[in-house]
PDB file of C-alpha atoms in Angstrom:
ATOM      1  CA  UNK A  12      -0.098   0.039   0.053  1.00 71.00           C
ATOM      2  CA  UNK A  13       0.896   3.685   0.154  1.00 78.00           C
ATOM      3  CA  UNK A  14       4.106   4.606   2.048  1.00 81.00           C
ATOM      4  CA  UNK A  15       3.500   7.454   4.755  1.00 87.00           C
ATOM      5  CA  UNK A  16       5.851   9.921   2.808  1.00 85.00           C
ATOM      6  CA  UNK A  17       3.484   9.764   0.039  1.00 84.00           C
ATOM      7  CA  UNK A  18       0.352   9.555   1.906  1.00 87.00           C
ATOM      8  CA  UNK A  19       1.721  12.688   3.514  1.00 90.00           C
ATOM      9  CA  UNK A  20       2.731  14.655   0.358  1.00 88.00           C
ATOM     10  CA  UNK A  21      -0.597  13.606  -1.157  1.00 89.00           C
ATOM     11  CA  UNK A  22      -2.881  15.061   1.648  1.00 92.00           C
ATOM     12  CA  UNK A  23      -0.855  18.227   2.079  1.00 89.00           C
ATOM     13  CA  UNK A  24      -1.497  18.769  -1.990  1.00 88.00           C
ATOM     14  CA  UNK A  25      -5.130  17.785  -1.572  1.00 89.00           C
ATOM     15  CA  UNK A  26      -5.772  20.584   1.271  1.00 89.00           C
ATOM     16  CA  UNK A  27      -3.971  23.129  -0.524  1.00 84.00           C
ATOM     17  CA  UNK A  28      -6.047  22.219  -3.841  1.00 81.00           C
ATOM     18  CA  UNK A  29      -9.317  22.156  -2.169  1.00 85.00           C
ATOM     19  CA  UNK A  30      -8.546  25.990  -0.435  1.00 82.00           C
ATOM     20  CA  UNK A  31      -7.791  27.228  -3.989  1.00 72.00           C
ATOM     21  CA  UNK A  32     -10.866  28.726  -5.593  1.00 67.00           C
ATOM     22  CA  UNK A  33     -12.434  26.544  -8.086  1.00 74.00           C
ATOM     23  CA  UNK A  34     -15.777  25.774  -9.618  1.00 77.00           C
ATOM     24  CA  UNK A  35     -16.870  23.211  -6.471  1.00 83.00           C
ATOM     25  CA  UNK A  36     -15.950  25.361  -3.355  1.00 81.00           C
ATOM     26  CA  UNK A  37     -17.318  28.644  -5.028  1.00 81.00           C
ATOM     27  CA  UNK A  38     -20.647  26.499  -5.626  1.00 84.00           C
ATOM     28  CA  UNK A  39     -20.033  25.453  -1.665  1.00 89.00           C
ATOM     29  CA  UNK A  40     -20.280  29.063  -0.690  1.00 84.00           C
ATOM     30  CA  UNK A  41     -22.979  30.602  -3.214  1.00 82.00           C
ATOM     31  CA  UNK A  42     -25.144  27.806  -1.697  1.00 83.00           C
ATOM     32  CA  UNK A  43     -24.447  27.894   1.511  1.00 86.00           C
ATOM     33  CA  UNK A  44     -24.746  31.650   1.835  1.00 80.00           C
ATOM     34  CA  UNK A  45     -28.188  31.557   0.074  1.00 78.00           C
ATOM     35  CA  UNK A  46     -29.681  28.367   1.756  1.00 81.00           C
ATOM     36  CA  UNK A  47     -27.471  27.785   5.105  1.00 83.00           C
ATOM     37  CA  UNK A  48     -24.777  25.905   6.140  1.00 87.00           C
ATOM     38  CA  UNK A  49     -26.588  23.004   6.532  1.00 90.00           C
ATOM     39  CA  UNK A  50     -27.594  23.224   2.827  1.00 89.00           C
ATOM     40  CA  UNK A  51     -23.802  23.750   1.903  1.00 91.00           C
ATOM     41  CA  UNK A  52     -23.024  20.549   3.740  1.00 94.00           C
ATOM     42  CA  UNK A  53     -25.529  18.617   1.801  1.00 95.00           C
ATOM     43  CA  UNK A  54     -23.960  20.076  -1.454  1.00 94.00           C
ATOM     44  CA  UNK A  55     -20.668  19.036   0.063  1.00 95.00           C
ATOM     45  CA  UNK A  56     -21.522  15.538   0.369  1.00 96.00           C
ATOM     46  CA  UNK A  57     -22.870  15.285  -3.125  1.00 95.00           C
ATOM     47  CA  UNK A  58     -19.667  17.058  -4.598  1.00 95.00           C
ATOM     48  CA  UNK A  59     -17.689  14.226  -2.697  1.00 94.00           C
ATOM     49  CA  UNK A  60     -19.679  11.512  -3.625  1.00 95.00           C
ATOM     50  CA  UNK A  61     -18.843  12.732  -7.167  1.00 94.00           C
ATOM     51  CA  UNK A  62     -15.600  12.364  -6.736  1.00 94.00           C
ATOM     52  CA  UNK A  63     -15.958   8.571  -6.075  1.00 93.00           C
ATOM     53  CA  UNK A  64     -17.140   8.482  -9.879  1.00 91.00           C
ATOM     54  CA  UNK A  65     -14.288  10.189 -10.946  1.00 91.00           C
ATOM     55  CA  UNK A  66     -11.953   8.098  -8.895  1.00 92.00           C
ATOM     56  CA  UNK A  67     -13.512   4.980 -10.260  1.00 91.00           C
ATOM     57  CA  UNK A  68     -12.967   6.329 -13.942  1.00 86.00           C
ATOM     58  CA  UNK A  69      -9.467   6.942 -12.953  1.00 84.00           C
ATOM     59  CA  UNK A  70      -8.699   3.777 -11.569  1.00 85.00           C
ATOM     60  CA  UNK A  71     -10.397   1.721 -14.284  1.00 84.00           C
ATOM     61  CA  UNK A  72      -8.753   3.905 -17.225  1.00 79.00           C
ATOM     62  CA  UNK A  73     -12.159   5.261 -17.972  1.00 66.00           C
ATOM     63  CA  UNK A  74     -10.945   8.895 -17.877  1.00 63.00           C
ATOM     64  CA  UNK A  75      -8.470   8.461 -20.501  1.00 71.00           C
ATOM     65  CA  UNK A  76     -11.410   7.970 -23.261  1.00 67.00           C
ATOM     66  CA  UNK A  77     -12.397  11.823 -22.106  1.00 63.00           C
ATOM     67  CA  UNK A  78      -9.048  12.900 -22.837  1.00 65.00           C
ATOM     68  CA  UNK A  79      -8.550  11.205 -25.772  1.00 71.00           C
ATOM     69  CA  UNK A  80     -12.078  11.522 -27.141  1.00 74.00           C
ATOM     70  CA  UNK A  81     -12.935  15.048 -28.105  1.00 77.00           C
ATOM     71  CA  UNK A  82     -16.387  14.278 -28.911  1.00 79.00           C
ATOM     72  CA  UNK A  83     -17.030  12.509 -25.540  1.00 70.00           C
ATOM     73  CA  UNK A  84     -15.314  14.989 -23.911  1.00 73.00           C
ATOM     74  CA  UNK A  85     -17.609  17.782 -25.501  1.00 80.00           C
ATOM     75  CA  UNK A  86     -20.743  15.907 -24.749  1.00 77.00           C
ATOM     76  CA  UNK A  87     -20.015  15.874 -20.812  1.00 70.00           C
ATOM     77  CA  UNK A  88     -18.791  19.691 -20.749  1.00 77.00           C
ATOM     78  CA  UNK A  89     -21.624  20.800 -22.691  1.00 83.00           C
ATOM     79  CA  UNK A  90     -23.993  18.954 -20.256  1.00 80.00           C
ATOM     80  CA  UNK A  91     -22.533  20.405 -17.300  1.00 74.00           C
ATOM     81  CA  UNK A  92     -22.452  24.170 -18.530  1.00 82.00           C
ATOM     82  CA  UNK A  93     -26.533  23.543 -19.537  1.00 85.00           C
ATOM     83  CA  UNK A  94     -26.892  22.132 -15.599  1.00 78.00           C
ATOM     84  CA  UNK A  95     -25.150  25.320 -14.466  1.00 75.00           C
ATOM     85  CA  UNK A  96     -26.985  27.578 -16.655  1.00 86.00           C
ATOM     86  CA  UNK A  97     -30.312  26.011 -15.325  1.00 82.00           C
ATOM     87  CA  UNK A  98     -29.270  26.947 -11.838  1.00 75.00           C
ATOM     88  CA  UNK A  99     -28.331  30.626 -12.861  1.00 80.00           C
ATOM     89  CA  UNK A 100     -31.491  30.841 -14.260  1.00 85.00           C
ATOM     90  CA  UNK A 101     -33.381  29.639 -10.864  1.00 76.00           C
ATOM     91  CA  UNK A 102     -31.116  31.808  -8.861  1.00 73.00           C
ATOM     92  CA  UNK A 103     -31.968  34.884 -11.048  1.00 80.00           C
ATOM     93  CA  UNK A 104     -35.512  34.054 -11.199  1.00 77.00           C
ATOM     94  CA  UNK A 105     -35.590  33.633  -7.154  1.00 66.00           C
ATOM     95  CA  UNK A 106     -34.695  37.106  -6.805  1.00 52.00           C
ATOM     96  CA  UNK A 107     -37.733  38.559  -7.478  1.00 46.00           C
ATOM     97  CA  UNK A 108     -41.045  39.241  -5.328  1.00 44.00           C
ATOM     98  CA  UNK A 109     -40.966  35.482  -3.857  1.00 44.00           C
ATOM     99  CA  UNK A 110     -37.948  36.768  -1.810  1.00 42.00           C
ATOM    100  CA  UNK A 111     -39.220  39.916  -0.461  1.00 44.00           C
ATOM    101  CA  UNK A 112     -42.540  38.217   0.696  1.00 42.00           C
ATOM    102  CA  UNK A 113     -40.315  35.526   2.436  1.00 44.00           C
ATOM    103  CA  UNK A 114     -42.029  32.721   0.260  1.00 46.00           C
ATOM    104  CA  UNK A 115     -38.630  31.534  -1.625  1.00 48.00           C
ATOM    105  CA  UNK A 116     -38.742  27.591  -1.746  1.00 53.00           C
ATOM    106  CA  UNK A 117     -36.377  25.506   0.086  1.00 66.00           C
ATOM    107  CA  UNK A 118     -34.650  22.953  -1.308  1.00 75.00           C
ATOM    108  CA  UNK A 119     -34.655  19.512   0.338  1.00 87.00           C
ATOM    109  CA  UNK A 120     -31.606  17.863   1.573  1.00 89.00           C
ATOM    110  CA  UNK A 121     -32.161  15.415  -1.352  1.00 93.00           C
ATOM    111  CA  UNK A 122     -31.936  18.027  -3.754  1.00 91.00           C
ATOM    112  CA  UNK A 123     -29.209  19.756  -2.616  1.00 91.00           C
ATOM    113  CA  UNK A 124     -27.293  16.444  -2.450  1.00 95.00           C
ATOM    114  CA  UNK A 125     -28.105  15.598  -5.880  1.00 93.00           C
ATOM    115  CA  UNK A 126     -27.158  19.224  -7.160  1.00 90.00           C
ATOM    116  CA  UNK A 127     -23.646  18.500  -5.605  1.00 92.00           C
ATOM    117  CA  UNK A 128     -23.353  14.940  -7.250  1.00 94.00           C
ATOM    118  CA  UNK A 129     -24.614  16.643 -10.827  1.00 91.00           C
ATOM    119  CA  UNK A 130     -22.312  19.717 -10.539  1.00 86.00           C
ATOM    120  CA  UNK A 131     -18.913  17.296 -10.063  1.00 89.00           C
ATOM    121  CA  UNK A 132     -19.726  14.577 -12.378  1.00 89.00           C
ATOM    122  CA  UNK A 133     -20.554  16.615 -15.139  1.00 86.00           C
ATOM    123  CA  UNK A 134     -16.971  18.378 -15.427  1.00 82.00           C
ATOM    124  CA  UNK A 135     -14.715  16.319 -17.285  1.00 78.00           C
ATOM    125  CA  UNK A 136     -11.890  18.138 -16.395  1.00 76.00           C
ATOM    126  CA  UNK A 137     -12.099  16.493 -12.821  1.00 84.00           C
ATOM    127  CA  UNK A 138     -11.665  13.218 -14.285  1.00 82.00           C
ATOM    128  CA  UNK A 139      -8.734  14.473 -16.630  1.00 78.00           C
ATOM    129  CA  UNK A 140      -7.312  16.086 -13.352  1.00 79.00           C
ATOM    130  CA  UNK A 141      -7.326  13.094 -11.232  1.00 84.00           C
ATOM    131  CA  UNK A 142      -5.734  11.097 -14.352  1.00 77.00           C
ATOM    132  CA  UNK A 143      -2.932  12.933 -14.358  1.00 74.00           C
ATOM    133  CA  UNK A 144      -2.632  13.747 -10.397  1.00 81.00           C
ATOM    134  CA  UNK A 145      -3.246  10.485  -8.647  1.00 83.00           C
ATOM    135  CA  UNK A 146      -1.154   8.023 -10.171  1.00 80.00           C
ATOM    136  CA  UNK A 147       1.994  10.708  -9.328  1.00 76.00           C
ATOM    137  CA  UNK A 148       1.684   8.970  -5.970  1.00 83.00           C
ATOM    138  CA  UNK A 149       1.052   5.420  -6.706  1.00 80.00           C
ATOM    139  CA  UNK A 150       3.647   2.832  -6.634  1.00 79.00           C
ATOM    140  CA  UNK A 151       3.531  -0.001  -8.562  1.00 77.00           C
ATOM    141  CA  UNK A 152       6.069  -2.142  -6.395  1.00 80.00           C
ATOM    142  CA  UNK A 153       3.818  -1.258  -3.428  1.00 80.00           C
ATOM    143  CA  UNK A 154       1.035  -3.326  -4.468  1.00 81.00           C
ATOM    144  CA  UNK A 155      -2.675  -3.130  -6.621  1.00 82.00           C
ATOM    145  CA  UNK A 156      -1.926   0.481  -8.115  1.00 81.00           C
ATOM    146  CA  UNK A 157      -5.630   0.280  -8.479  1.00 85.00           C
ATOM    147  CA  UNK A 158      -6.512  -0.054  -4.945  1.00 87.00           C
ATOM    148  CA  UNK A 159      -3.562   2.370  -4.212  1.00 88.00           C
ATOM    149  CA  UNK A 160      -5.876   5.015  -6.401  1.00 87.00           C
ATOM    150  CA  UNK A 161      -8.781   4.096  -4.967  1.00 92.00           C
ATOM    151  CA  UNK A 162      -6.918   5.146  -1.552  1.00 92.00           C
ATOM    152  CA  UNK A 163      -5.724   8.282  -2.734  1.00 92.00           C
ATOM    153  CA  UNK A 164      -9.106   9.146  -4.127  1.00 93.00           C
ATOM    154  CA  UNK A 165     -10.601   8.458  -0.578  1.00 94.00           C
ATOM    155  CA  UNK A 166      -7.862  10.711   1.009  1.00 94.00           C
ATOM    156  CA  UNK A 167      -8.664  13.774  -1.366  1.00 94.00           C
ATOM    157  CA  UNK A 168     -12.421  13.095  -0.615  1.00 95.00           C
ATOM    158  CA  UNK A 169     -11.915  13.586   3.132  1.00 95.00           C
ATOM    159  CA  UNK A 170      -9.812  16.393   2.641  1.00 94.00           C
ATOM    160  CA  UNK A 171     -12.331  18.130   0.533  1.00 93.00           C
ATOM    161  CA  UNK A 172     -15.243  17.214   2.648  1.00 95.00           C
ATOM    162  CA  UNK A 173     -13.668  18.894   5.648  1.00 95.00           C
ATOM    163  CA  UNK A 174     -12.424  22.019   3.818  1.00 92.00           C
ATOM    164  CA  UNK A 175     -15.773  22.331   1.956  1.00 93.00           C
ATOM    165  CA  UNK A 176     -17.540  21.593   5.097  1.00 94.00           C
ATOM    166  CA  UNK A 177     -15.643  24.255   6.790  1.00 93.00           C
ATOM    167  CA  UNK A 178     -16.408  27.148   4.027  1.00 89.00           C
ATOM    168  CA  UNK A 179     -20.276  26.000   4.147  1.00 91.00           C
ATOM    169  CA  UNK A 180     -20.090  26.862   7.830  1.00 90.00           C
ATOM    170  CA  UNK A 181     -18.488  30.533   7.291  1.00 87.00           C
ATOM    171  CA  UNK A 182     -20.432  30.801   4.283  1.00 84.00           C
ATOM    172  CA  UNK A 183     -23.616  29.896   6.157  1.00 82.00           C
ATOM    173  CA  UNK A 184     -23.031  32.354   9.010  1.00 78.00           C
ATOM    174  CA  UNK A 185     -22.574  35.194   6.802  1.00 74.00           C
ATOM    175  CA  UNK A 186     -25.777  34.343   4.999  1.00 67.00           C
ATOM    176  CA  UNK A 187     -27.879  34.059   7.880  1.00 63.00           C
ATOM    177  CA  UNK A 188     -27.008  37.831   8.594  1.00 60.00           C
ATOM    178  CA  UNK A 189     -27.725  38.649   5.167  1.00 55.00           C
ATOM    179  CA  UNK A 190     -30.890  36.821   4.555  1.00 55.00           C
ATOM    180  CA  UNK A 191     -32.603  39.303   7.251  1.00 56.00           C
ATOM    181  CA  UNK A 192     -32.934  42.005   4.802  1.00 57.00           C
ATOM    182  CA  UNK A 193     -35.071  40.951   1.835  1.00 60.00           C
ATOM    183  CA  UNK A 194     -32.915  43.085  -0.744  1.00 64.00           C
ATOM    184  CA  UNK A 195     -29.467  41.659   0.389  1.00 60.00           C
ATOM    185  CA  UNK A 196     -30.740  38.473  -0.509  1.00 64.00           C
ATOM    186  CA  UNK A 197     -31.962  39.484  -3.989  1.00 68.00           C
ATOM    187  CA  UNK A 198     -28.609  40.533  -4.272  1.00 68.00           C
ATOM    188  CA  UNK A 199     -27.194  37.194  -3.132  1.00 66.00           C
ATOM    189  CA  UNK A 200     -29.380  35.300  -5.635  1.00 70.00           C
ATOM    190  CA  UNK A 201     -28.298  37.561  -8.415  1.00 77.00           C
ATOM    191  CA  UNK A 202     -24.798  37.078  -7.593  1.00 74.00           C
ATOM    192  CA  UNK A 203     -25.071  33.520  -7.444  1.00 70.00           C
ATOM    193  CA  UNK A 204     -27.076  33.297 -10.922  1.00 76.00           C
ATOM    194  CA  UNK A 205     -24.017  35.576 -12.360  1.00 81.00           C
ATOM    195  CA  UNK A 206     -21.322  33.396 -10.773  1.00 71.00           C
ATOM    196  CA  UNK A 207     -23.360  30.129 -12.043  1.00 72.00           C
ATOM    197  CA  UNK A 208     -23.274  31.800 -15.681  1.00 83.00           C
ATOM    198  CA  UNK A 209     -19.583  32.433 -15.574  1.00 80.00           C
ATOM    199  CA  UNK A 210     -19.010  28.706 -14.332  1.00 69.00           C
ATOM    200  CA  UNK A 211     -21.070  27.423 -17.024  1.00 78.00           C
ATOM    201  CA  UNK A 212     -19.054  29.796 -19.841  1.00 83.00           C
ATOM    202  CA  UNK A 213     -15.971  28.397 -18.603  1.00 74.00           C
ATOM    203  CA  UNK A 214     -16.683  24.909 -18.748  1.00 70.00           C
ATOM    204  CA  UNK A 215     -18.512  25.160 -22.203  1.00 80.00           C
ATOM    205  CA  UNK A 216     -14.975  26.785 -23.221  1.00 81.00           C
ATOM    206  CA  UNK A 217     -12.830  24.005 -21.535  1.00 70.00           C
ATOM    207  CA  UNK A 218     -10.437  22.075 -23.451  1.00 69.00           C
ATOM    208  CA  UNK A 219      -9.338  18.461 -23.007  1.00 57.00           C
ATOM    209  CA  UNK A 220      -5.773  19.226 -23.644  1.00 58.00           C
TER     210      UNK A 220
END
């Protein structure tokens, strides 16, 4: 299995990567600010569940298909961009009289969890990143590479879970204060819609290379 040195280096790198601003942690921040810290944690659980799919894809070699096939990569990235635009539309639509009258619908835990999964799984860049990142810490001389990749994926998920949950708690606290003002909540939803739109454009213009 993994050596202590490799495991420590991988854990340190994973924590740093979780802190660096990216689509996933920005997604957690916006959802937590709008729906509260508990909602952000459910989104985080969904995102981490999506990482199971990417880890499996890398361990079984499926991620290489997305790197080699422009068609497969394009189909998945456009699905992801379309979903982000759908979330942007929902956010802009929510910033209306429904918020001001305090009647904005609350998303269920399952809906938030599902939202996190879809957000993560439909981003093929994650699989390609894992394809480049995880194997660097695997050593064929220390046993099954597939098992090592799954172990590394599990460590990365734990790091993401801890860091993103921290972001959710902080953003949720700020959001709770802001939502005392209906006008501030309107601005938060508009900001979230803008963020989702920018993320969709970034994903749609992504290259597999």
